[in-house]
Coordinates of C-alpha atoms in Angstrom, one line a residue:
M17 CA 42.7 4.6 126.2
K18 CA 41.7 6.3 122.9
T19 CA 42.3 9.7 124.4
R20 CA 45.6 8.5 125.9
N21 CA 46.9 7.4 122.5
I22 CA 45.8 10.6 120.8
S23 CA 47.6 12.5 123.6
Y24 CA 50.8 10.5 122.8
L25 CA 50.4 11.5 119.1
F26 CA 49.7 15.1 120.0
V27 CA 52.9 15.5 122.0
A28 CA 55.0 13.6 119.5
L29 CA 53.7 15.8 116.6
T30 CA 54.3 19.0 118.7
L31 CA 57.9 18.3 119.6
G32 CA 58.5 16.8 116.1
L33 CA 57.3 20.0 114.5
A34 CA 59.2 22.2 117.0
W35 CA 62.4 20.3 116.3
A36 CA 61.9 20.6 112.5
M37 CA 61.5 24.4 112.9
R38 CA 64.6 24.4 115.2
G39 CA 66.6 23.1 112.2
H40 CA 66.4 26.6 110.7
F41 CA 67.9 28.2 113.8
G42 CA 70.0 25.6 115.5
H43 CA 72.2 25.7 118.6
E44 CA 71.0 26.1 122.2
W45 CA 68.5 28.8 121.6
G46 CA 66.6 26.9 118.9
A47 CA 66.6 23.7 120.8
A48 CA 65.3 25.5 123.9
W49 CA 62.4 27.0 122.0
A50 CA 61.5 23.5 120.6
G51 CA 61.8 22.0 124.1
A52 CA 59.4 24.6 125.5
M53 CA 56.8 23.6 122.9
G54 CA 57.1 19.9 123.7
V55 CA 56.7 20.5 127.5
M56 CA 53.7 22.7 126.9
A57 CA 52.1 19.9 124.9
V58 CA 52.7 17.5 127.8
L59 CA 51.1 19.9 130.3
L60 CA 48.1 20.4 128.0
V61 CA 47.2 16.7 127.7
S62 CA 48.0 15.9 131.3
N63 CA 44.9 17.7 132.6
R64 CA 46.6 18.5 135.9
K65 CA 45.6 21.8 137.5
D66 CA 48.5 21.8 139.9
W67 CA 50.9 21.5 136.9
A68 CA 49.0 24.1 135.0
D69 CA 49.5 26.5 137.9
R70 CA 53.2 26.2 137.5
A71 CA 53.2 26.0 133.7
P72 CA 55.7 28.8 132.9
T73 CA 58.2 27.5 135.5
L74 CA 57.9 23.9 134.2
V75 CA 58.1 25.0 130.6
S76 CA 61.3 27.0 131.3
L77 CA 62.9 23.9 133.0
G78 CA 62.1 21.8 130.0
A79 CA 63.4 24.4 127.6
V80 CA 66.7 24.8 129.4
G81 CA 67.1 21.0 129.6
W82 CA 66.4 20.4 125.9
G83 CA 68.5 23.4 125.0
V84 CA 71.7 22.2 126.7
G85 CA 72.4 19.6 123.9
G86 CA 72.4 22.4 121.4
M87 CA 76.1 22.8 122.0
M88 CA 76.8 19.4 120.4
S89 CA 78.0 19.1 116.8
Y90 CA 76.7 16.2 114.7
G91 CA 76.9 17.3 111.0
I92 CA 79.9 15.2 110.2
V93 CA 78.4 12.2 112.1
I94 CA 75.6 12.1 109.5
G95 CA 78.3 11.8 106.9
Y96 CA 79.6 8.7 108.6
C97 CA 76.2 7.1 108.2
R98 CA 76.5 7.6 104.4
S99 CA 79.8 5.7 104.2
L100 CA 80.1 2.6 102.0
S101 CA 81.9 0.9 104.9
F102 CA 79.6 -1.0 107.2
G103 CA 81.8 -0.2 110.3
N104 CA 81.8 3.5 109.6
S105 CA 78.1 3.5 108.8
L106 CA 77.2 1.6 112.0
Y107 CA 79.4 4.0 114.0
G108 CA 77.6 7.0 112.6
Y109 CA 74.1 5.7 113.4
A110 CA 75.2 4.6 116.9
M111 CA 76.8 8.0 117.6
L112 CA 73.7 9.9 116.3
A113 CA 71.7 7.8 118.8
V114 CA 74.1 8.9 121.6
I115 CA 73.7 12.5 120.7
G116 CA 69.9 12.3 120.4
A117 CA 69.8 10.5 123.8
L118 CA 71.8 13.2 125.5
Y119 CA 69.3 15.8 124.2
G120 CA 66.4 13.8 125.5
F121 CA 68.0 12.8 128.8
I122 CA 68.8 16.2 130.1
G123 CA 65.6 17.7 128.6
G124 CA 63.4 15.0 130.1
G125 CA 65.3 14.9 133.3
F126 CA 64.9 18.7 134.0
F127 CA 61.2 18.5 133.2
G128 CA 60.6 15.4 135.2
L129 CA 62.3 16.9 138.2
G130 CA 60.0 19.9 138.0
L131 CA 57.0 17.5 137.9
E132 CA 58.2 15.4 140.8
S133 CA 59.0 18.4 143.0
S134 CA 56.5 18.6 146.0
E135 CA 56.2 20.3 149.4
E136 CA 57.8 17.2 150.9
K137 CA 60.6 16.7 148.4
K138 CA 62.2 19.7 146.7
P139 CA 65.4 19.4 144.6
K140 CA 68.4 21.5 145.4
W141 CA 68.8 23.1 142.1
A142 CA 72.0 25.0 142.9
N143 CA 73.7 21.8 143.9
L144 CA 72.4 20.0 140.8
I145 CA 73.7 22.7 138.4
T146 CA 77.0 22.8 140.1
Q147 CA 77.4 19.0 139.9
M148 CA 76.3 18.9 136.2
F149 CA 78.9 21.6 135.4
A150 CA 81.6 19.8 137.2
G151 CA 80.6 16.5 135.7
G152 CA 80.6 17.9 132.2
F153 CA 84.0 19.6 132.6
L154 CA 85.6 16.4 134.1
I155 CA 84.2 14.0 131.5
W156 CA 85.1 16.4 128.6
G157 CA 88.6 16.8 129.9
L158 CA 89.1 13.1 130.6
F159 CA 87.6 11.8 127.3
I160 CA 88.8 14.5 124.9
Y161 CA 92.1 15.8 126.3
Q162 CA 93.4 12.8 128.2
M163 CA 92.0 9.7 126.4
E164 CA 91.4 11.5 123.0
W165 CA 88.1 9.7 122.4
F166 CA 87.0 11.8 119.5
M167 CA 83.5 11.3 118.2
T168 CA 83.4 14.1 115.5
P169 CA 86.9 15.1 114.5
P170 CA 87.7 17.8 113.5
R171 CA 84.4 19.3 114.9
S172 CA 83.5 20.3 118.4
E173 CA 83.6 17.4 120.9
L174 CA 81.2 19.0 123.4
W175 CA 79.1 15.8 123.3
A176 CA 81.5 14.7 126.1
G177 CA 80.5 17.7 128.2
C178 CA 76.9 16.9 127.7
L179 CA 77.6 13.3 128.6
G180 CA 79.2 14.3 131.9
A181 CA 76.3 16.6 132.7
A182 CA 73.9 13.8 132.0
I183 CA 75.8 11.4 134.2
A184 CA 75.7 13.9 137.0
L185 CA 72.0 14.5 136.5
A186 CA 71.3 10.8 136.6
W187 CA 73.3 10.3 139.8
F188 CA 71.5 13.2 141.4
L189 CA 68.1 11.9 140.5
Y190 CA 68.9 8.4 141.7
R191 CA 70.6 9.5 144.9
H192 CA 67.8 11.8 145.9
N193 CA 65.1 9.3 145.0
F194 CA 63.6 11.2 142.1
R195 CA 62.9 7.9 140.3
K196 CA 59.9 9.2 138.2
A197 CA 62.0 12.1 136.9
L198 CA 64.8 9.6 136.1
R199 CA 62.3 7.5 134.2
V200 CA 61.2 10.5 132.1
A201 CA 64.8 11.2 131.3
A202 CA 65.4 7.6 130.3
Y203 CA 62.4 7.4 128.0
A204 CA 63.0 10.8 126.4
A205 CA 66.6 9.7 125.8
L206 CA 65.4 6.4 124.3
G207 CA 63.0 8.1 122.0
A208 CA 65.2 11.0 120.9
G209 CA 68.2 8.7 120.4
F210 CA 66.2 6.2 118.2
G211 CA 64.5 9.1 116.4
F212 CA 67.7 10.8 115.4
A213 CA 69.3 7.6 114.0
F214 CA 66.2 6.4 112.3
G215 CA 65.5 9.9 110.9
N216 CA 69.0 9.9 109.3
F217 CA 68.3 6.5 107.8
I218 CA 65.2 8.1 106.1
Q219 CA 67.5 11.0 105.0
T220 CA 70.0 8.5 103.5
I221 CA 67.2 6.8 101.6
G222 CA 65.9 10.1 100.4
A223 CA 69.3 11.1 99.2
T224 CA 69.5 8.0 97.0
T225 CA 66.1 8.7 95.3
G226 CA 67.3 11.9 93.7
I227 CA 64.1 13.7 94.9
A228 CA 64.9 17.3 95.8
Y229 CA 63.6 17.7 99.3
N230 CA 64.9 18.8 102.7
W231 CA 65.5 15.3 104.0
W232 CA 67.7 16.7 106.8
N233 CA 64.6 18.4 108.1
V234 CA 62.8 15.0 108.1
M235 CA 65.5 13.7 110.3
E236 CA 65.0 16.6 112.7
F237 CA 61.3 15.9 112.8
T238 CA 61.7 12.3 113.7
M239 CA 64.1 13.1 116.5
G240 CA 61.5 15.4 118.1
F241 CA 58.6 13.0 117.3
F242 CA 60.1 10.0 119.1
G243 CA 61.7 12.1 121.8
G244 CA 58.3 13.6 122.6
L245 CA 56.7 10.2 122.4
G246 CA 59.2 8.9 125.0
M247 CA 58.6 11.9 127.3
I248 CA 54.8 11.7 127.3
Y249 CA 54.8 7.9 127.7
A250 CA 56.9 8.2 130.8
V251 CA 54.8 11.0 132.3
M252 CA 51.4 9.3 131.5
T253 CA 52.3 5.8 132.8
R254 CA 53.0 6.9 136.4
E255 CA 51.1 8.6 139.2
W256 CA 52.7 11.8 140.3
P257 CA 52.6 13.6 143.7
K258 CA 50.8 16.9 144.1
S259 CA 53.0 19.6 142.8
C260 CA 54.6 22.4 144.8
P261 CA 52.5 25.5 145.2
P262 CA 53.1 27.9 142.3
S263 CA 55.5 30.8 142.8
K264 CA 54.2 34.0 141.2
T265 CA 57.7 35.3 140.8
A266 CA 59.0 32.1 139.2
N267 CA 56.0 32.0 136.8
W268 CA 56.5 35.5 135.7
I269 CA 60.2 34.9 135.1
G270 CA 59.1 31.9 133.1
I271 CA 56.7 34.0 131.0
V272 CA 59.5 36.4 130.2
F273 CA 62.0 33.6 129.5
V274 CA 59.7 31.6 127.2
F275 CA 58.0 34.4 125.4
L276 CA 60.6 37.1 125.3
F277 CA 64.1 35.8 126.0
L278 CA 63.9 32.7 123.7
P279 CA 62.4 34.5 120.7
L280 CA 64.9 37.3 121.2
S281 CA 67.8 34.9 121.4
N282 CA 66.7 33.3 118.1
Y283 CA 66.3 36.8 116.7
L284 CA 69.8 37.9 117.6
N285 CA 71.6 34.7 116.8
G286 CA 69.5 33.1 114.0
V287 CA 68.6 35.9 111.7
S288 CA 70.4 38.9 110.3
V289 CA 70.1 41.6 107.6
E290 CA 73.0 39.9 105.7
R291 CA 71.2 36.6 105.7
F292 CA 68.0 38.2 104.4
V293 CA 69.9 40.1 101.7
K294 CA 71.4 36.8 100.4
L295 CA 67.9 35.3 100.5
A296 CA 66.5 38.2 98.5
E297 CA 69.2 37.8 95.9
R298 CA 68.4 34.1 95.6
L299 CA 64.7 34.8 95.2
N300 CA 65.2 37.7 92.9
I301 CA 63.5 40.2 95.2
I302 CA 64.0 43.8 94.2
G303 CA 65.9 45.9 96.8
P304 CA 67.5 43.2 98.8
Q305 CA 69.1 45.5 101.4
Q306 CA 65.7 47.2 102.2
Y307 CA 64.1 43.8 102.1
G308 CA 66.5 42.6 104.8
V309 CA 65.9 45.6 107.0
N310 CA 62.1 45.2 106.6
Q311 CA 62.2 41.6 107.6
M312 CA 64.2 42.3 110.7
I313 CA 61.7 45.0 111.7
I314 CA 58.7 42.7 111.1
V315 CA 60.3 39.9 113.2
G316 CA 61.2 42.3 116.0
I317 CA 57.7 43.7 116.2
S318 CA 56.2 40.2 116.2
I319 CA 58.3 39.3 119.3
L320 CA 56.7 42.2 121.2
V321 CA 53.2 41.4 119.9
F322 CA 53.4 37.8 120.9
F323 CA 55.0 38.6 124.3
G324 CA 52.1 41.1 125.0
I325 CA 49.5 38.4 124.2
A326 CA 51.3 35.9 126.5
I327 CA 51.2 38.4 129.3
I328 CA 47.5 39.0 128.8
L329 CA 46.8 35.2 128.7
W330 CA 48.6 34.6 131.9
K331 CA 46.9 37.5 133.7
K332 CA 43.6 36.0 132.6
Y333 CA 44.7 32.6 134.1
L334 CA 45.6 34.3 137.4
S335 CA 42.0 35.5 137.7
K336 CA 41.2 32.2 139.3
N337 CA 38.7 31.2 136.7
E338 CA 39.0 27.4 136.5
K339 CA 37.7 27.2 133.0
L340 CA 40.6 29.2 131.8
M341 CA 42.8 26.1 132.2
L342 CA 41.1 24.8 129.1
F343 CA 41.9 28.0 127.3
T344 CA 45.2 29.5 128.6
L345 CA 47.5 26.4 128.1
P346 CA 46.3 25.6 124.6
S347 CA 46.4 29.3 123.7
M348 CA 50.0 29.5 124.9
L349 CA 51.0 26.4 123.0
F350 CA 49.4 27.4 119.7
L351 CA 50.7 30.9 120.2
T352 CA 54.2 29.6 120.5
S353 CA 53.8 27.2 117.6
L354 CA 52.5 30.0 115.3
Q355 CA 55.3 32.3 116.4
Y356 CA 58.1 29.8 115.8
N357 CA 56.5 28.9 112.4
L358 CA 56.3 32.6 111.5
F359 CA 60.0 33.0 112.4
S360 CA 60.8 30.0 110.2
S361 CA 58.6 31.2 107.3
I362 CA 60.1 34.7 107.3
Q363 CA 63.7 33.4 107.5
L364 CA 63.1 31.0 104.6
G365 CA 61.3 33.5 102.4
F366 CA 58.0 31.5 102.5
F367 CA 55.9 34.5 101.6
H368 CA 58.1 35.4 98.6
R369 CA 58.3 32.1 96.7
P370 CA 55.9 29.9 94.9
F371 CA 53.9 27.5 97.0
S372 CA 55.2 24.0 96.7
F373 CA 55.2 20.8 98.8
K374 CA 58.8 20.2 97.7
F375 CA 59.8 22.5 100.6
S376 CA 59.5 20.8 104.0
D377 CA 58.4 23.9 105.8
T378 CA 55.3 24.1 103.7
L379 CA 53.9 21.3 105.9
Y380 CA 54.4 23.1 109.2
I381 CA 51.1 25.0 109.1
F382 CA 49.3 21.8 108.2
I383 CA 50.8 20.0 111.2
I384 CA 49.7 22.9 113.4
A385 CA 46.2 22.5 112.0
I386 CA 46.3 18.7 112.7
M387 CA 47.4 19.5 116.3
F388 CA 44.5 21.9 116.7
L389 CA 41.9 19.5 115.4
L390 CA 43.2 16.7 117.7
W391 CA 43.0 19.0 120.7
Y392 CA 39.7 20.6 119.9
Y393 CA 37.7 17.4 119.0
I394 CA 39.3 14.8 121.2
I395 CA 41.8 15.9 123.8
R396 CA 39.9 18.7 125.4
K397 CA 36.9 16.5 125.8
G398 CA 38.8 13.7 127.5
D399 CA 38.5 13.2 131.3
D400 CA 40.6 10.0 131.8
L401 CA 44.0 11.5 132.1
P402 CA 46.3 10.9 133.8
K403 CA 45.9 7.4 135.2
E404 CA 48.6 5.0 136.1
N405 CA 49.4 2.2 133.7
R406 CA 52.2 0.6 135.7
V407 CA 55.0 -1.1 133.8
D408 CA 57.7 -2.6 135.9
E409 CA 61.1 -1.2 135.1
T410 CA 63.8 -3.9 135.4
W411 CA 67.3 -4.3 134.2
K412 CA 66.1 -7.2 132.1
R413 CA 63.5 -4.9 130.3
W414 CA 66.1 -2.2 129.6
G415 CA 68.6 -4.8 128.5
I416 CA 66.2 -6.2 125.9
I417 CA 65.5 -2.6 124.8
M418 CA 69.1 -1.8 124.3
L419 CA 69.9 -5.1 122.6
S420 CA 67.0 -4.5 120.2
L421 CA 68.3 -1.0 119.4
V422 CA 71.7 -2.5 118.6
L423 CA 70.1 -5.0 116.2
V424 CA 68.1 -2.2 114.6
F425 CA 71.2 -0.1 114.0
I426 CA 73.1 -3.0 112.5
L427 CA 70.2 -3.7 110.2
I428 CA 69.9 -0.1 109.0
A429 CA 73.6 0.2 108.6
L430 CA 73.6 -2.9 106.4
I431 CA 70.8 -1.5 104.3
S432 CA 72.4 1.9 104.1
T433 CA 75.7 0.5 102.8
S434 CA 74.0 -1.7 100.2
M435 CA 71.6 0.8 98.7
H436 CA 74.1 3.2 97.1
D437 CA 77.5 3.4 95.5
G438 CA 78.4 6.7 97.2
I439 CA 76.4 9.8 97.9
P440 CA 77.4 13.4 98.6
G441 CA 78.5 14.2 102.1
S442 CA 79.8 10.8 103.0
H443 CA 82.8 10.5 105.4
D444 CA 84.9 7.7 106.9
R445 CA 85.7 7.9 110.6
F446 CA 88.2 5.0 110.5

């Protein structure tokens, strides 16, 4: 049980850290990279050789699933939470929970479906993707263009597209009896939804203190933390069938996707010479234009270096040495963590500014160190995972959970509206 609880913490910290780093890149490509890290952490603590054999494929599925929600806009919803009106504040927290839940549901659902796939029961992925696309388009068109149910005016309303895709995914999992995958989706949604709303409550409190800190990043961390907690809880409290035999082609495609395509996407969309020039001017770095070019070169070279290391690691794993399961997966996870952290540090000018804990990204490397210590001293020595700890899923149980969430959101909205007389960035929806 001790190892199990540490495993929960390990996965929560991993996805929390990844989502915090994602905050510096944003959008689908940043969310996908974060999702990949969270899934790697689950595979690492699960101690399942059949899952490890398909690790690149499973990580890719989780990355795509968590990345889908990156199309949603939520900046203005955070402003609603800061409103002095109780109704507007409650609306903001509730909608943040919906947005976070959509991230978690699709991310957890894709990953869970990969885990539940077996020789006897294989999902028809082409049918699922088609149905999700159709569901997303129909719900988006119905809610936004016909019924005009706007959540984030005047921002993008693609949350409705994600909602339609999530509904189609849920129906697919239910109809084809992928109940374990549906459960992973549900708990990942529960964790990410709560984490997003609760994290913004912390951000609101932080804004009232006058302390200069990246409270927005704290909110992003809590979403990943609780989303990861929900995902690992659902995985570790059920027995799973023996996984499909690994596909060498699918795994190599997964290696390229996770270790080349995702970093390259963040490179092309999240960083630029112009952005580094502005950073250099802000930090008073001599020769800002040359500095920008140099940073782009450094990041580009790092992508190739990390990709080469990933190829070597996976080739080692394919040598059929069973002991490498204890080496390859943790190496790939910490490799990805360090690469994402390096990207974030370079983008934020970490190496060209004074060291200070007032910057949230200063804590990233310490969190990676904690993750390593948890793995090295506890998780890698555990041999009691996974075992079933059955919890009956009933409508009554989920009804109580949802009612409790509503009460929590009412409470934090009441506290939010009573603790300040107006803070920057507040908006009223109604």
